Amino acid sequence: MGQSCSLSRSWKAMFVLMPTLVGLSACAPDYLASKMTGRQCQAGYLEEGEDWCAPPERTPPPQPYCTQSWNGVDCWARPELTPNMAHETYEGPRGLTPEQNANRLMMPAKKVPPSTQYFAP
């Protein structure tokens, strides 16, 4: 009776210690840093002389705002700074769709930041 009790204690100890041992494997620091920062972290980056974690993905720059003028087409990067702005010559999408941005960042669509900094006028 006493032997079966010690056997069950050792099994319990194994089930308690197994996740700890698996969590402390060789890839655990990279995995933990990746989960904490939200960026891809690998020790291989250190060998290349870079930071441990990859830089965060930045959104693509905003599309230029182009209007028709006497000399052709004029484009501005920051239309909100220009008063009395004329209508835009191109009225297509002004950035990536959430699905395209999720594909670009290789992330789930629910966790993806907005694809542009500026909203369509």
PDB file of C-alpha atoms in Angstrom:
ATOM      1  CA  MET A   1       0.000   0.000   0.000  1.00  0.00           C
ATOM      2  CA  GLY A   2       2.817   2.396   0.864  1.00  0.00           C
ATOM      3  CA  GLN A   3       4.630   1.643  -2.386  1.00  0.00           C
ATOM      4  CA  SER A   4       1.637   2.538  -4.599  1.00  0.00           C
ATOM      5  CA  CYS A   5       1.264   5.799  -2.699  1.00  0.00           C
ATOM      6  CA  SER A   6       4.894   6.762  -3.395  1.00  0.00           C
ATOM      7  CA  LEU A   7       4.418   5.803  -7.038  1.00  0.00           C
ATOM      8  CA  SER A   8       1.445   8.109  -7.372  1.00  0.00           C
ATOM      9  CA  ARG A   9       3.460  10.928  -5.715  1.00  0.00           C
ATOM     10  CA  SER A  10       6.266  10.477  -8.230  1.00  0.00           C
ATOM     11  CA  TRP A  11       3.769  10.603 -11.103  1.00  0.00           C
ATOM     12  CA  LYS A  12       2.275  13.775  -9.675  1.00  0.00           C
ATOM     13  CA  ALA A  13       5.730  15.299  -9.337  1.00  0.00           C
ATOM     14  CA  MET A  14       6.526  14.326 -12.921  1.00  0.00           C
ATOM     15  CA  PHE A  15       3.332  15.946 -14.216  1.00  0.00           C
ATOM     16  CA  VAL A  16       4.120  19.103 -12.247  1.00  0.00           C
ATOM     17  CA  LEU A  17       7.782  19.282 -13.304  1.00  0.00           C
ATOM     18  CA  MET A  18       7.337  18.272 -16.964  1.00  0.00           C
ATOM     19  CA  PRO A  19       5.876  21.616 -18.155  1.00  0.00           C
ATOM     20  CA  THR A  20       8.627  23.431 -16.248  1.00  0.00           C
ATOM     21  CA  LEU A  21      11.359  21.357 -17.876  1.00  0.00           C
ATOM     22  CA  VAL A  22       9.808  21.753 -21.315  1.00  0.00           C
ATOM     23  CA  GLY A  23       9.471  25.506 -20.734  1.00  0.00           C
ATOM     24  CA  LEU A  24      13.145  25.779 -19.820  1.00  0.00           C
ATOM     25  CA  SER A  25      14.406  24.160 -22.998  1.00  0.00           C
ATOM     26  CA  ALA A  26      16.952  25.842 -25.276  1.00  0.00           C
ATOM     27  CA  CYS A  27      14.387  27.852 -27.252  1.00  0.00           C
ATOM     28  CA  ALA A  28      12.501  29.119 -24.195  1.00  0.00           C
ATOM     29  CA  PRO A  29      14.260  32.524 -23.859  1.00  0.00           C
ATOM     30  CA  ASP A  30      13.547  33.341 -27.506  1.00  0.00           C
ATOM     31  CA  TYR A  31       9.965  32.143 -27.174  1.00  0.00           C
ATOM     32  CA  LEU A  32       9.347  34.056 -23.949  1.00  0.00           C
ATOM     33  CA  ALA A  33      10.879  37.261 -25.323  1.00  0.00           C
ATOM     34  CA  SER A  34       8.774  36.945 -28.475  1.00  0.00           C
ATOM     35  CA  LYS A  35       5.599  36.549 -26.438  1.00  0.00           C
ATOM     36  CA  MET A  36       6.465  39.476 -24.147  1.00  0.00           C
ATOM     37  CA  THR A  37       7.469  41.940 -26.880  1.00  0.00           C
ATOM     38  CA  GLY A  38       5.153  40.826 -29.685  1.00  0.00           C
ATOM     39  CA  ARG A  39       8.137  40.779 -32.059  1.00  0.00           C
ATOM     40  CA  GLN A  40      10.186  37.917 -33.459  1.00  0.00           C
ATOM     41  CA  CYS A  41      13.164  37.330 -31.132  1.00  0.00           C
ATOM     42  CA  GLN A  42      16.018  34.951 -31.999  1.00  0.00           C
ATOM     43  CA  ALA A  43      19.554  34.530 -30.748  1.00  0.00           C
ATOM     44  CA  GLY A  44      20.639  34.261 -34.385  1.00  0.00           C
ATOM     45  CA  TYR A  45      20.041  37.994 -34.774  1.00  0.00           C
ATOM     46  CA  LEU A  46      22.790  38.614 -32.203  1.00  0.00           C
ATOM     47  CA  GLU A  47      25.311  36.695 -34.311  1.00  0.00           C
ATOM     48  CA  GLU A  48      24.529  38.979 -37.249  1.00  0.00           C
ATOM     49  CA  GLY A  49      25.290  42.028 -35.103  1.00  0.00           C
ATOM     50  CA  GLU A  50      21.659  43.077 -34.807  1.00  0.00           C
ATOM     51  CA  ASP A  51      19.268  43.472 -31.897  1.00  0.00           C
ATOM     52  CA  TRP A  52      17.933  40.314 -30.217  1.00  0.00           C
ATOM     53  CA  CYS A  53      14.405  41.097 -31.404  1.00  0.00           C
ATOM     54  CA  ALA A  54      13.447  42.126 -34.920  1.00  0.00           C
ATOM     55  CA  PRO A  55      12.308  45.744 -35.280  1.00  0.00           C
ATOM     56  CA  PRO A  56       8.527  46.228 -35.178  1.00  0.00           C
ATOM     57  CA  GLU A  57       6.789  46.362 -38.539  1.00  0.00           C
ATOM     58  CA  ARG A  58       5.883  49.879 -39.516  1.00  0.00           C
ATOM     59  CA  THR A  59       2.831  50.773 -41.533  1.00  0.00           C
ATOM     60  CA  PRO A  60       3.487  51.717 -45.129  1.00  0.00           C
ATOM     61  CA  PRO A  61       3.751  55.466 -45.771  1.00  0.00           C
ATOM     62  CA  PRO A  62       0.499  57.213 -46.654  1.00  0.00           C
ATOM     63  CA  GLN A  63      -0.397  57.490 -50.304  1.00  0.00           C
ATOM     64  CA  PRO A  64       0.144  60.932 -51.855  1.00  0.00           C
ATOM     65  CA  TYR A  65      -2.846  63.203 -52.329  1.00  0.00           C
ATOM     66  CA  CYS A  66      -2.904  64.288 -55.995  1.00  0.00           C
ATOM     67  CA  THR A  67      -4.997  67.072 -57.546  1.00  0.00           C
ATOM     68  CA  GLN A  68      -5.395  68.380 -61.076  1.00  0.00           C
ATOM     69  CA  SER A  69      -3.689  71.721 -61.766  1.00  0.00           C
ATOM     70  CA  TRP A  70      -2.966  73.931 -64.802  1.00  0.00           C
ATOM     71  CA  ASN A  71       0.411  72.240 -65.316  1.00  0.00           C
ATOM     72  CA  GLY A  72      -0.750  68.662 -64.874  1.00  0.00           C
ATOM     73  CA  VAL A  73      -1.076  66.782 -61.601  1.00  0.00           C
ATOM     74  CA  ASP A  74       0.315  68.014 -58.268  1.00  0.00           C
ATOM     75  CA  CYS A  75       0.787  65.619 -55.346  1.00  0.00           C
ATOM     76  CA  TRP A  76       1.172  66.256 -51.609  1.00  0.00           C
ATOM     77  CA  ALA A  77       2.262  63.919 -48.836  1.00  0.00           C
ATOM     78  CA  ARG A  78       0.406  65.812 -46.057  1.00  0.00           C
ATOM     79  CA  PRO A  79      -2.840  67.262 -47.489  1.00  0.00           C
ATOM     80  CA  GLU A  80      -4.219  68.160 -44.053  1.00  0.00           C
ATOM     81  CA  LEU A  81      -1.570  70.909 -43.777  1.00  0.00           C
ATOM     82  CA  THR A  82      -2.709  72.614 -46.982  1.00  0.00           C
ATOM     83  CA  PRO A  83      -5.790  74.878 -46.714  1.00  0.00           C
ATOM     84  CA  ASN A  84      -8.529  74.810 -49.371  1.00  0.00           C
ATOM     85  CA  MET A  85      -7.369  71.557 -50.924  1.00  0.00           C
ATOM     86  CA  ALA A  86      -8.959  70.666 -54.275  1.00  0.00           C
ATOM     87  CA  HIS A  87     -10.632  67.346 -54.968  1.00  0.00           C
ATOM     88  CA  GLU A  88      -8.378  64.370 -55.435  1.00  0.00           C
ATOM     89  CA  THR A  89      -7.847  63.068 -58.975  1.00  0.00           C
ATOM     90  CA  TYR A  90      -7.699  59.433 -57.877  1.00  0.00           C
ATOM     91  CA  GLU A  91     -10.416  58.065 -55.648  1.00  0.00           C
ATOM     92  CA  GLY A  92      -9.287  54.492 -55.129  1.00  0.00           C
ATOM     93  CA  PRO A  93      -8.388  52.777 -51.858  1.00  0.00           C
ATOM     94  CA  ARG A  94      -5.974  54.752 -49.682  1.00  0.00           C
ATOM     95  CA  GLY A  95      -4.232  51.822 -48.042  1.00  0.00           C
ATOM     96  CA  LEU A  96      -4.218  48.108 -47.540  1.00  0.00           C
ATOM     97  CA  THR A  97      -7.329  46.218 -46.566  1.00  0.00           C
ATOM     98  CA  PRO A  98      -7.164  44.579 -43.116  1.00  0.00           C
ATOM     99  CA  GLU A  99      -6.743  41.192 -44.811  1.00  0.00           C
ATOM    100  CA  GLN A 100      -3.853  42.444 -46.961  1.00  0.00           C
ATOM    101  CA  ASN A 101      -2.186  44.016 -43.937  1.00  0.00           C
ATOM    102  CA  ALA A 102      -2.613  40.791 -41.926  1.00  0.00           C
ATOM    103  CA  ASN A 103      -1.027  38.839 -44.781  1.00  0.00           C
ATOM    104  CA  ARG A 104       1.845  41.360 -44.993  1.00  0.00           C
ATOM    105  CA  LEU A 105       2.522  41.157 -41.242  1.00  0.00           C
ATOM    106  CA  MET A 106       1.800  37.401 -40.995  1.00  0.00           C
ATOM    107  CA  MET A 107      -0.553  38.014 -38.059  1.00  0.00           C
ATOM    108  CA  PRO A 108      -4.198  37.210 -37.306  1.00  0.00           C
ATOM    109  CA  ALA A 109      -6.548  39.827 -38.768  1.00  0.00           C
ATOM    110  CA  LYS A 110      -7.885  40.775 -35.309  1.00  0.00           C
ATOM    111  CA  LYS A 111      -4.430  41.818 -34.012  1.00  0.00           C
ATOM    112  CA  VAL A 112      -3.323  43.870 -37.029  1.00  0.00           C
ATOM    113  CA  PRO A 113      -2.810  47.639 -36.616  1.00  0.00           C
ATOM    114  CA  PRO A 114      -4.397  50.034 -39.134  1.00  0.00           C
ATOM    115  CA  SER A 115      -2.701  50.025 -42.527  1.00  0.00           C
ATOM    116  CA  THR A 116      -2.555  53.811 -43.013  1.00  0.00           C
ATOM    117  CA  GLN A 117      -1.919  56.747 -40.716  1.00  0.00           C
ATOM    118  CA  TYR A 118      -4.336  59.086 -42.471  1.00  0.00           C
ATOM    119  CA  PHE A 119      -8.009  58.618 -43.130  1.00  0.00           C
ATOM    120  CA  ALA A 120      -9.604  59.235 -46.506  1.00  0.00           C
ATOM    121  CA  PRO A 121     -11.108  62.748 -46.753  1.00  0.00           C
TER     122      PRO A 121
END
